[in-house]
Amino acid sequence: MSFTRPILIAGAGIGGLSLALLLARKGVSTVLVERALRIEEVGAGIQLSPNASRILDRLGLGPALDEAGVQPARIRLIDGKTGTPLTQIPLGFDAERRWGAPYRLIHRAALQQILASAVQKADIDLRLGTELVDCAATAKGVVAHLRSPNIDESFGAGALVGADGVRSSVRTGMGDANVGFSGQIAWRATVHLPTALEANVWLGPGAHLVTYPIDRNGMLNMVAVTRGNEASGGWSQTGSRAELMSWFASWSPQVRRLLEAADTWLTWPLYNGRPAKIGEGRVTLIGDAAHPVLPHLAQGAGLAIEDAAVLAARLEEFPDDPATAFRAYENERASRTAAVQNASRRNGEIFRLSGAAAFARDTVLRVLGPERLMARYDWVYGYRAR
Ligand SMILES: Cc1cc2nc3c(=O)[nH]c(=O)nc-3n(C[C@H](O)[C@H](O)[C@H](O)COP(=O)(O)OP(=O)(O)OC[C@H]3O[C@@H](n4cnc5c(N)ncnc54)[C@H](O)[C@@H]3O)c2cc1C
């Protein structure tokens, strides 16, 4: 491609790292700036569904992901009050056969490390401890104000991609600081508790719990979702276990034992916003910066990786014109990201039904059966970036 100046990517999360790798493959040089001094992640797991795995596998990362993570045999949906299994979505070999790539569970830190070492091997200019403060458009690109512990500099780039997460400075710079708090908070913990190779979603009134192994050494990831307010469910703060247990007071002993197994729970406010605009001129957004999504379909990182693949493809298509490439990318992604956001929100509502509505849900789940349930996810997991 013929960009004379590099593309600046703000944020080396899953989206930013994936984009830098995908662009390196197309010969586009990038500078990736990350505010944190180290590439590291909160101690928690992540589900990588086939739509995301397909792109990471194309980058040659499949073997490393399989070495560090696991491929679950199924996702089971369970009545959280009684502990009765309702149905299951077959994964493992069935997922790979149906959707063309594996469904994986992995520790976030391991995923970040795998992406970061691939970035290092590809000789990508990754600048840790460097924050994008703001940026201004010029005739031929952007000038970004970068700040690191020792220097403030003006950096000229051909274009800017904000991969800087839910609280994106790039999005704020385009006038949209509000990201839409959902009224829900996630409680996250990991604990050494060997279990079967499967993800379990425990459904119940007003709350739900997701548990899954993230390695072969018995590390279990747990995410509980309850209502909460943005301030009390602070960003990665330690939550009160007593408060968490109060949401699950009348649930099955199995669920309560799982929750009691973890000493520390971190809380995260959950967002579900749709910014007024995700790009202008030679600036665009990917991942949570563009479309924060509730985790009830486990698709936020998947969408960020898909965004990266589509954006890289459009930049390849319009090599001399990043603004056109960015608008094409934004148009292409709008309906997909909105559909996943909506489906994630709906999933959460369905997980937390009570009374007659919960009874109807359980009946439908039983009647549908595994094969028809799998078919319902074809549009999510079968997605292929053009
Ligand atoms: C409880 C929970 C469970 C989830 N489970 C799943 C799951 O199972 N599967 C899934 O696919 N998704 C899941 N997600 C969603 C997923 O974690 C996110 O969607 C994904 O991490 C977003 O990646 P990103 O690269 O867009 O942003 P981030 O991961 O937030 O990365 C943004 C990066 O930008 C940096 N940064 C911020 N501002 C600046 C700046 N001004 N200058 C430089 N750097 C900056 C930050 O330090 C950070 O490193 C879950 C989310 C939650 C909350």
Short mmCIF file of C-alpha atoms and ligand atoms in Angstrom, two decimals:
data_model
loop_
_atom_site.label_atom_id
_atom_site.label_comp_id
_atom_site.label_asym_id
_atom_site.label_seq_id
_atom_site.Cartn_x
_atom_site.Cartn_y
_atom_site.Cartn_z
CA MET A 1 0.00 0.00 0.00
CA SER A 2 1.15 3.50 -0.66
CA PHE A 3 0.63 5.36 2.62
CA THR A 4 3.60 7.63 3.06
CA ARG A 5 2.97 8.25 6.73
CA PRO A 6 2.11 5.57 9.29
CA ILE A 7 -1.34 5.03 10.69
CA LEU A 8 -1.48 5.90 14.36
CA ILE A 9 -3.46 3.45 16.52
CA ALA A 10 -4.39 4.66 20.01
CA GLY A 11 -4.77 1.74 22.44
CA ALA A 12 -3.06 -1.66 22.46
CA GLY A 13 -6.02 -3.68 23.70
CA ILE A 14 -7.34 -6.67 21.77
CA GLY A 15 -8.64 -4.41 18.96
CA GLY A 16 -5.54 -2.23 18.55
CA LEU A 17 -3.08 -5.16 18.66
CA SER A 18 -5.16 -7.14 16.14
CA LEU A 19 -5.39 -4.17 13.77
CA ALA A 20 -1.63 -3.52 13.88
CA LEU A 21 -0.97 -7.20 13.05
CA LEU A 22 -3.52 -7.31 10.22
CA LEU A 23 -2.14 -4.10 8.69
CA ALA A 24 1.46 -5.31 9.01
CA ARG A 25 0.44 -8.30 6.86
CA LYS A 26 -0.68 -5.86 4.16
CA GLY A 27 2.54 -3.86 4.38
CA VAL A 28 0.97 -0.85 6.11
CA SER A 29 3.15 0.64 8.81
CA THR A 30 1.52 1.64 12.07
CA VAL A 31 2.54 3.26 15.32
CA LEU A 32 0.65 1.77 18.23
CA VAL A 33 0.53 3.87 21.39
CA GLU A 34 -0.62 2.45 24.71
CA ARG A 35 -1.15 4.49 27.84
CA ALA A 36 -0.29 1.60 30.19
CA LEU A 37 3.37 0.85 30.88
CA ARG A 38 2.85 -2.86 30.28
CA ILE A 39 0.55 -4.98 28.12
CA GLU A 40 -1.46 -6.70 30.79
CA GLU A 41 -5.08 -7.46 31.52
CA VAL A 42 -7.36 -7.83 34.47
CA GLY A 43 -7.19 -11.40 35.88
CA ALA A 44 -10.18 -12.77 34.01
CA GLY A 45 -11.07 -15.04 31.13
CA ILE A 46 -12.47 -14.42 27.70
CA GLN A 47 -14.47 -16.50 25.23
CA LEU A 48 -13.20 -16.35 21.67
CA SER A 49 -15.96 -17.54 19.39
CA PRO A 50 -15.32 -18.88 15.84
CA ASN A 51 -15.90 -15.49 14.15
CA ALA A 52 -12.93 -14.13 16.15
CA SER A 53 -10.84 -17.32 16.11
CA ARG A 54 -11.04 -17.42 12.31
CA ILE A 55 -9.23 -14.05 12.06
CA LEU A 56 -6.66 -14.84 14.76
CA ASP A 57 -5.97 -18.21 13.12
CA ARG A 58 -5.33 -16.40 9.84
CA LEU A 59 -2.65 -14.44 11.68
CA GLY A 60 -1.01 -17.76 12.60
CA LEU A 61 -1.93 -17.48 16.27
CA GLY A 62 -4.08 -20.66 16.49
CA PRO A 63 -1.39 -22.97 17.93
CA ALA A 64 -0.40 -20.48 20.65
CA LEU A 65 -4.06 -19.90 21.57
CA ASP A 66 -4.66 -23.65 21.78
CA GLU A 67 -1.55 -24.10 23.90
CA ALA A 68 -2.64 -21.45 26.41
CA GLY A 69 -6.42 -21.90 26.38
CA VAL A 70 -9.01 -24.66 26.02
CA GLN A 71 -11.78 -25.59 23.60
CA PRO A 72 -14.98 -26.29 25.53
CA ALA A 73 -17.20 -29.23 24.59
CA ARG A 74 -20.40 -27.24 25.06
CA ILE A 75 -22.18 -24.27 26.62
CA ARG A 76 -24.81 -25.47 29.08
CA LEU A 77 -27.76 -23.32 30.11
CA ILE A 78 -28.79 -24.16 33.67
CA ASP A 79 -31.65 -23.10 35.93
CA GLY A 80 -29.71 -21.24 38.62
CA LYS A 81 -32.38 -21.75 41.28
CA THR A 82 -32.57 -25.53 41.03
CA GLY A 83 -29.29 -26.41 39.31
CA THR A 84 -31.25 -28.28 36.61
CA PRO A 85 -29.63 -28.25 33.13
CA LEU A 86 -32.07 -26.83 30.55
CA THR A 87 -30.21 -27.35 27.29
CA GLN A 88 -26.78 -27.13 25.69
CA ILE A 89 -25.06 -25.70 22.65
CA PRO A 90 -22.52 -28.24 21.38
CA LEU A 91 -19.07 -26.73 20.74
CA GLY A 92 -15.67 -28.45 20.37
CA PHE A 93 -15.54 -30.37 17.09
CA ASP A 94 -19.19 -29.43 16.34
CA ALA A 95 -18.35 -25.72 16.48
CA GLU A 96 -15.40 -26.08 14.17
CA ARG A 97 -17.41 -28.18 11.71
CA ARG A 98 -20.38 -25.81 11.66
CA TRP A 99 -18.67 -22.41 11.86
CA GLY A 100 -15.27 -23.21 10.38
CA ALA A 101 -13.08 -22.22 13.33
CA PRO A 102 -12.70 -23.21 16.99
CA TYR A 103 -14.53 -21.81 20.01
CA ARG A 104 -11.87 -21.07 22.64
CA LEU A 105 -11.71 -20.05 26.29
CA ILE A 106 -8.53 -18.36 27.47
CA HIS A 107 -7.07 -16.12 30.15
CA ARG A 108 -7.09 -12.49 28.94
CA ALA A 109 -3.48 -11.99 29.98
CA ALA A 110 -2.47 -14.98 27.84
CA LEU A 111 -4.38 -13.63 24.84
CA GLN A 112 -2.82 -10.18 25.24
CA GLN A 113 0.65 -11.70 25.54
CA ILE A 114 0.16 -13.81 22.40
CA LEU A 115 -0.96 -10.72 20.45
CA ALA A 116 1.81 -8.55 21.92
CA SER A 117 4.59 -10.98 21.10
CA ALA A 118 3.28 -11.30 17.52
CA VAL A 119 3.40 -7.48 17.34
CA GLN A 120 6.98 -7.55 18.57
CA LYS A 121 7.96 -10.23 16.02
CA ALA A 122 6.37 -8.19 13.21
CA ASP A 123 8.57 -5.22 14.19
CA ILE A 124 5.57 -2.99 14.78
CA ASP A 125 6.37 0.30 16.52
CA LEU A 126 4.60 -0.23 19.87
CA ARG A 127 5.10 2.61 22.35
CA LEU A 128 4.07 1.70 25.87
CA GLY A 129 3.47 4.38 28.51
CA THR A 130 2.37 6.76 25.74
CA GLU A 131 -1.02 8.41 25.88
CA LEU A 132 -2.86 10.06 23.03
CA VAL A 133 -3.99 13.35 24.56
CA ASP A 134 -5.79 14.83 21.55
CA CYS A 135 -5.49 15.19 17.84
CA ALA A 136 -6.13 17.72 15.08
CA ALA A 137 -6.83 17.20 11.38
CA THR A 138 -4.40 18.53 8.77
CA ALA A 139 -4.64 18.58 4.97
CA LYS A 140 -2.79 15.26 4.63
CA GLY A 141 -3.48 13.49 7.89
CA VAL A 142 -3.58 14.18 11.60
CA VAL A 143 -1.29 15.66 14.21
CA ALA A 144 -1.57 13.90 17.52
CA HIS A 145 -0.46 15.17 20.89
CA LEU A 146 1.29 12.21 22.57
CA ARG A 147 2.38 12.22 26.19
CA SER A 148 4.77 9.80 27.87
CA PRO A 149 6.41 10.11 31.30
CA ASN A 150 9.35 12.12 29.91
CA ILE A 151 8.11 13.86 26.79
CA ASP A 152 5.17 15.61 25.17
CA GLU A 153 5.38 15.42 21.40
CA SER A 154 3.40 16.34 18.29
CA PHE A 155 3.22 13.32 16.05
CA GLY A 156 2.22 13.54 12.39
CA ALA A 157 0.38 10.47 11.03
CA GLY A 158 -1.50 9.63 7.85
CA ALA A 159 -4.62 8.75 9.83
CA LEU A 160 -5.75 7.87 13.37
CA VAL A 161 -7.65 4.83 14.64
CA GLY A 162 -9.07 5.09 18.16
CA ALA A 163 -8.87 1.59 19.66
CA ASP A 164 -8.89 3.14 23.10
CA GLY A 165 -11.80 1.38 24.74
CA VAL A 166 -15.08 2.35 26.36
CA ARG A 167 -13.74 5.67 27.63
CA SER A 168 -12.17 6.60 24.33
CA SER A 169 -10.37 9.96 24.15
CA VAL A 170 -10.58 9.79 20.34
CA ARG A 171 -14.38 9.49 20.50
CA THR A 172 -14.53 12.26 23.11
CA GLY A 173 -12.45 14.41 20.73
CA MET A 174 -15.20 13.92 18.14
CA GLY A 175 -17.71 15.27 20.66
CA ASP A 176 -19.18 12.10 22.18
CA ALA A 177 -18.00 11.37 25.71
CA ASN A 178 -21.20 9.56 26.72
CA VAL A 179 -21.15 5.80 26.26
CA GLY A 180 -24.48 4.72 27.76
CA PHE A 181 -24.25 3.00 31.14
CA SER A 182 -26.59 0.00 31.10
CA GLY A 183 -27.60 -0.08 34.79
CA GLN A 184 -25.78 -3.44 35.10
CA ILE A 185 -22.47 -4.35 36.65
CA ALA A 186 -20.27 -7.41 36.13
CA TRP A 187 -18.53 -9.12 39.03
CA ARG A 188 -15.43 -10.98 37.92
CA ALA A 189 -13.27 -13.55 39.67
CA THR A 190 -10.91 -16.39 38.84
CA VAL A 191 -10.35 -19.31 41.16
CA HIS A 192 -8.44 -22.58 41.06
CA LEU A 193 -11.31 -25.06 40.75
CA PRO A 194 -10.92 -27.86 38.22
CA THR A 195 -14.15 -28.43 36.23
CA ALA A 196 -15.34 -30.08 33.04
CA LEU A 197 -14.31 -28.42 29.76
CA GLU A 198 -17.58 -26.56 29.29
CA ALA A 199 -19.04 -23.10 29.80
CA ASN A 200 -22.04 -22.87 32.09
CA VAL A 201 -24.61 -20.08 32.09
CA TRP A 202 -26.74 -20.08 35.23
CA LEU A 203 -30.05 -18.30 34.66
CA GLY A 204 -32.19 -16.72 37.36
CA PRO A 205 -34.40 -13.82 38.36
CA GLY A 206 -32.58 -10.49 38.36
CA ALA A 207 -29.03 -11.88 37.96
CA HIS A 208 -27.04 -14.46 36.05
CA LEU A 209 -23.70 -16.21 36.38
CA VAL A 210 -21.31 -17.49 33.69
CA THR A 211 -18.50 -19.91 34.59
CA TYR A 212 -15.86 -21.53 32.40
CA PRO A 213 -12.32 -22.96 32.59
CA ILE A 214 -9.58 -20.89 30.96
CA ASP A 215 -6.63 -23.29 30.99
CA ARG A 216 -5.76 -26.93 31.54
CA ASN A 217 -4.54 -26.29 35.09
CA GLY A 218 -7.97 -25.93 36.66
CA MET A 219 -8.37 -22.14 36.54
CA LEU A 220 -12.07 -21.24 36.47
CA ASN A 221 -13.39 -17.85 35.33
CA MET A 222 -16.63 -16.49 36.79
CA VAL A 223 -18.70 -13.49 35.73
CA ALA A 224 -21.83 -12.60 37.67
CA VAL A 225 -24.13 -9.86 36.38
CA THR A 226 -26.47 -7.86 38.62
CA ARG A 227 -28.03 -4.45 38.59
CA GLY A 228 -25.87 -1.69 40.04
CA ASN A 229 -24.92 1.89 39.64
CA GLU A 230 -22.00 3.21 37.70
CA ALA A 231 -20.17 4.60 40.73
CA SER A 232 -20.62 1.60 43.06
CA GLY A 233 -19.65 -0.79 40.30
CA GLY A 234 -16.41 1.12 39.82
CA TRP A 235 -13.90 0.32 37.12
CA SER A 236 -12.13 -2.82 38.29
CA GLN A 237 -12.78 -2.16 41.98
CA THR A 238 -13.00 -4.81 44.65
CA GLY A 239 -16.69 -5.57 45.21
CA SER A 240 -18.34 -6.64 48.47
CA ARG A 241 -18.86 -10.41 48.45
CA ALA A 242 -21.76 -10.02 50.91
CA GLU A 243 -23.52 -7.74 48.43
CA LEU A 244 -22.87 -10.18 45.61
CA MET A 245 -24.19 -13.12 47.66
CA SER A 246 -27.37 -11.17 48.44
CA TRP A 247 -28.28 -11.28 44.72
CA PHE A 248 -27.99 -15.07 44.77
CA ALA A 249 -29.55 -15.70 48.23
CA SER A 250 -32.15 -18.24 47.13
CA TRP A 251 -30.14 -19.85 44.30
CA SER A 252 -28.99 -23.47 44.19
CA PRO A 253 -26.22 -24.52 46.62
CA GLN A 254 -24.02 -25.27 43.58
CA VAL A 255 -24.12 -21.61 42.52
CA ARG A 256 -23.54 -20.34 46.04
CA ARG A 257 -20.57 -22.68 46.48
CA LEU A 258 -19.04 -21.39 43.25
CA LEU A 259 -19.49 -17.76 44.32
CA GLU A 260 -18.05 -18.48 47.77
CA ALA A 261 -14.98 -20.13 46.25
CA ALA A 262 -13.48 -16.82 45.14
CA ASP A 263 -11.89 -14.49 47.70
CA THR A 264 -11.83 -11.39 45.53
CA TRP A 265 -14.45 -10.08 43.13
CA LEU A 266 -13.78 -7.10 40.88
CA THR A 267 -16.70 -5.03 39.64
CA TRP A 268 -17.12 -3.42 36.23
CA PRO A 269 -19.89 -1.11 35.03
CA LEU A 270 -21.35 -2.37 31.75
CA TYR A 271 -22.06 -0.13 28.77
CA ASN A 272 -24.23 -0.48 25.72
CA GLY A 273 -23.90 2.80 23.83
CA ARG A 274 -24.07 3.88 20.25
CA PRO A 275 -21.99 7.04 19.70
CA ALA A 276 -23.48 9.65 17.37
CA LYS A 277 -20.46 9.30 15.11
CA ILE A 278 -17.54 6.92 14.97
CA GLY A 279 -15.43 8.72 12.44
CA GLU A 280 -14.68 11.91 10.57
CA GLY A 281 -12.01 12.73 7.99
CA ARG A 282 -8.96 10.56 8.64
CA VAL A 283 -10.12 9.42 12.06
CA THR A 284 -12.16 6.35 12.96
CA LEU A 285 -12.88 4.07 15.92
CA ILE A 286 -12.85 0.30 16.45
CA GLY A 287 -13.91 -2.02 19.28
CA ASP A 288 -15.42 -0.76 22.52
CA ALA A 289 -14.58 2.84 21.59
CA ALA A 290 -17.04 2.53 18.67
CA HIS A 291 -19.72 0.25 20.11
CA PRO A 292 -19.48 -0.83 23.75
CA VAL A 293 -21.44 -4.06 24.01
CA LEU A 294 -22.89 -5.96 26.95
CA PRO A 295 -20.99 -9.22 27.56
CA HIS A 296 -24.10 -11.45 27.48
CA LEU A 297 -23.22 -12.91 24.08
CA ALA A 298 -19.45 -12.81 24.72
CA GLN A 299 -18.84 -10.75 21.59
CA GLY A 300 -17.07 -7.46 22.55
CA ALA A 301 -13.56 -8.67 21.73
CA GLY A 302 -14.95 -10.62 18.77
CA LEU A 303 -16.42 -7.41 17.33
CA ALA A 304 -13.14 -5.54 17.93
CA ILE A 305 -11.23 -8.25 16.02
CA GLU A 306 -13.81 -8.26 13.20
CA ASP A 307 -13.59 -4.44 13.03
CA ALA A 308 -9.82 -4.73 12.68
CA ALA A 309 -10.15 -7.24 9.83
CA VAL A 310 -12.73 -5.16 7.92
CA LEU A 311 -10.79 -1.93 8.44
CA ALA A 312 -7.55 -3.54 7.21
CA ALA A 313 -9.39 -4.84 4.12
CA ARG A 314 -10.87 -1.43 3.29
CA LEU A 315 -7.48 0.26 3.73
CA GLU A 316 -6.09 -2.28 1.27
CA GLU A 317 -8.91 -1.45 -1.15
CA PHE A 318 -8.38 2.35 -0.94
CA PRO A 319 -4.62 2.55 -0.41
CA ASP A 320 -4.32 6.28 -1.17
CA ASP A 321 -7.42 7.44 0.59
CA PRO A 322 -7.81 6.57 4.29
CA ALA A 323 -10.90 8.78 4.68
CA THR A 324 -12.77 6.80 2.01
CA ALA A 325 -11.53 3.53 3.50
CA PHE A 326 -12.73 4.62 6.95
CA ARG A 327 -16.24 5.58 5.73
CA ALA A 328 -16.54 2.28 3.83
CA TYR A 329 -15.52 0.40 6.98
CA GLU A 330 -17.98 2.36 9.16
CA ASN A 331 -20.87 1.72 6.74
CA GLU A 332 -20.06 -1.94 6.47
CA ARG A 333 -19.89 -2.48 10.22
CA ALA A 334 -22.91 -0.45 11.34
CA SER A 335 -25.63 -3.08 11.01
CA ARG A 336 -23.48 -5.98 12.25
CA THR A 337 -22.35 -4.18 15.42
CA ALA A 338 -25.87 -2.88 16.15
CA ALA A 339 -27.33 -6.38 15.70
CA VAL A 340 -24.77 -7.89 18.09
CA GLN A 341 -25.35 -5.11 20.63
CA ASN A 342 -29.11 -5.74 20.50
CA ALA A 343 -28.77 -9.51 20.69
CA SER A 344 -26.42 -9.16 23.69
CA ARG A 345 -28.90 -6.94 25.51
CA ARG A 346 -31.78 -9.32 24.71
CA ASN A 347 -29.76 -12.32 25.89
CA GLY A 348 -29.20 -10.64 29.28
CA GLU A 349 -32.93 -9.90 29.60
CA ILE A 350 -33.79 -13.52 28.77
CA PHE A 351 -31.16 -14.90 31.19
CA ARG A 352 -32.68 -12.91 34.08
CA LEU A 353 -36.42 -13.55 33.56
CA SER A 354 -38.58 -14.62 36.48
CA GLY A 355 -41.96 -16.28 37.08
CA ALA A 356 -44.12 -17.29 34.12
CA ALA A 357 -41.76 -15.67 31.60
CA ALA A 358 -38.87 -17.80 32.90
CA PHE A 359 -41.05 -20.90 32.68
CA ALA A 360 -41.89 -20.09 29.06
CA ARG A 361 -38.20 -19.49 28.29
CA ASP A 362 -37.18 -22.84 29.81
CA THR A 363 -39.89 -24.64 27.81
CA VAL A 364 -38.74 -23.05 24.56
CA LEU A 365 -35.09 -23.93 25.31
CA ARG A 366 -36.00 -27.56 25.95
CA VAL A 367 -38.15 -27.81 22.83
CA LEU A 368 -35.59 -26.14 20.56
CA GLY A 369 -32.88 -28.68 21.33
CA PRO A 370 -29.13 -28.36 20.63
CA GLU A 371 -29.21 -28.47 16.81
CA ARG A 372 -31.77 -25.69 16.40
CA LEU A 373 -30.05 -23.67 19.14
CA MET A 374 -26.79 -23.89 17.20
CA ALA A 375 -28.56 -22.66 14.08
CA ARG A 376 -29.65 -19.56 15.99
CA TYR A 377 -25.99 -18.58 16.38
CA ASP A 378 -25.00 -19.07 12.73
CA TRP A 379 -25.19 -15.33 12.01
CA VAL A 380 -22.91 -14.53 14.98
CA TYR A 381 -20.29 -17.27 14.80
CA GLY A 382 -20.40 -17.85 11.04
CA TYR A 383 -19.56 -14.21 10.22
CA ARG A 384 -16.71 -13.74 7.75
CA ALA A 385 -15.10 -10.36 7.22
CA ARG A 386 -15.04 -9.43 3.52
C1 LIG B 1 -17.33 -8.83 32.27
C2 LIG B 1 -16.94 -8.83 30.84
C3 LIG B 1 -16.82 -10.04 30.14
C4 LIG B 1 -16.50 -10.05 28.79
N1 LIG B 1 -16.39 -11.24 28.15
C5 LIG B 1 -16.10 -11.27 26.82
C6 LIG B 1 -15.98 -12.51 26.13
O1 LIG B 1 -16.08 -13.58 26.73
N2 LIG B 1 -15.73 -12.47 24.79
C7 LIG B 1 -15.58 -11.29 24.11
O2 LIG B 1 -15.37 -11.33 22.88
N3 LIG B 1 -15.67 -10.11 24.75
C8 LIG B 1 -15.92 -10.06 26.08
N4 LIG B 1 -15.98 -8.87 26.74
C9 LIG B 1 -15.77 -7.62 25.99
C10 LIG B 1 -14.30 -7.35 25.73
O3 LIG B 1 -13.55 -7.42 26.92
C11 LIG B 1 -14.11 -5.98 25.13
O4 LIG B 1 -15.11 -5.74 24.17
C12 LIG B 1 -12.74 -5.86 24.47
O5 LIG B 1 -11.73 -6.05 25.42
C13 LIG B 1 -12.61 -4.49 23.81
O6 LIG B 1 -11.32 -4.38 23.27
P1 LIG B 1 -10.78 -2.96 22.78
O7 LIG B 1 -9.42 -3.24 22.22
O8 LIG B 1 -11.78 -2.28 21.96
O9 LIG B 1 -10.67 -2.08 24.10
P2 LIG B 1 -9.82 -2.30 25.42
O10 LIG B 1 -9.54 -3.73 25.67
O11 LIG B 1 -10.51 -1.52 26.48
O12 LIG B 1 -8.41 -1.61 25.10
C14 LIG B 1 -8.27 -0.22 25.04
C15 LIG B 1 -6.79 0.09 25.29
O13 LIG B 1 -6.58 1.48 25.04
C16 LIG B 1 -5.73 2.03 26.04
N5 LIG B 1 -6.00 3.46 26.06
C17 LIG B 1 -7.14 4.07 26.50
N6 LIG B 1 -7.05 5.40 26.30
C18 LIG B 1 -5.85 5.62 25.71
C19 LIG B 1 -5.18 6.80 25.25
N7 LIG B 1 -5.76 8.01 25.33
N8 LIG B 1 -3.94 6.68 24.71
C20 LIG B 1 -3.35 5.46 24.60
N9 LIG B 1 -3.93 4.31 25.04
C21 LIG B 1 -5.16 4.40 25.57
C22 LIG B 1 -6.14 1.27 27.30
O14 LIG B 1 -5.13 1.31 28.27
C23 LIG B 1 -6.37 -0.14 26.74
O15 LIG B 1 -5.18 -0.90 26.75
C24 LIG B 1 -16.28 -8.82 28.11
C25 LIG B 1 -16.37 -7.62 28.79
C26 LIG B 1 -16.69 -7.61 30.15
C27 LIG B 1 -16.78 -6.29 30.87
#
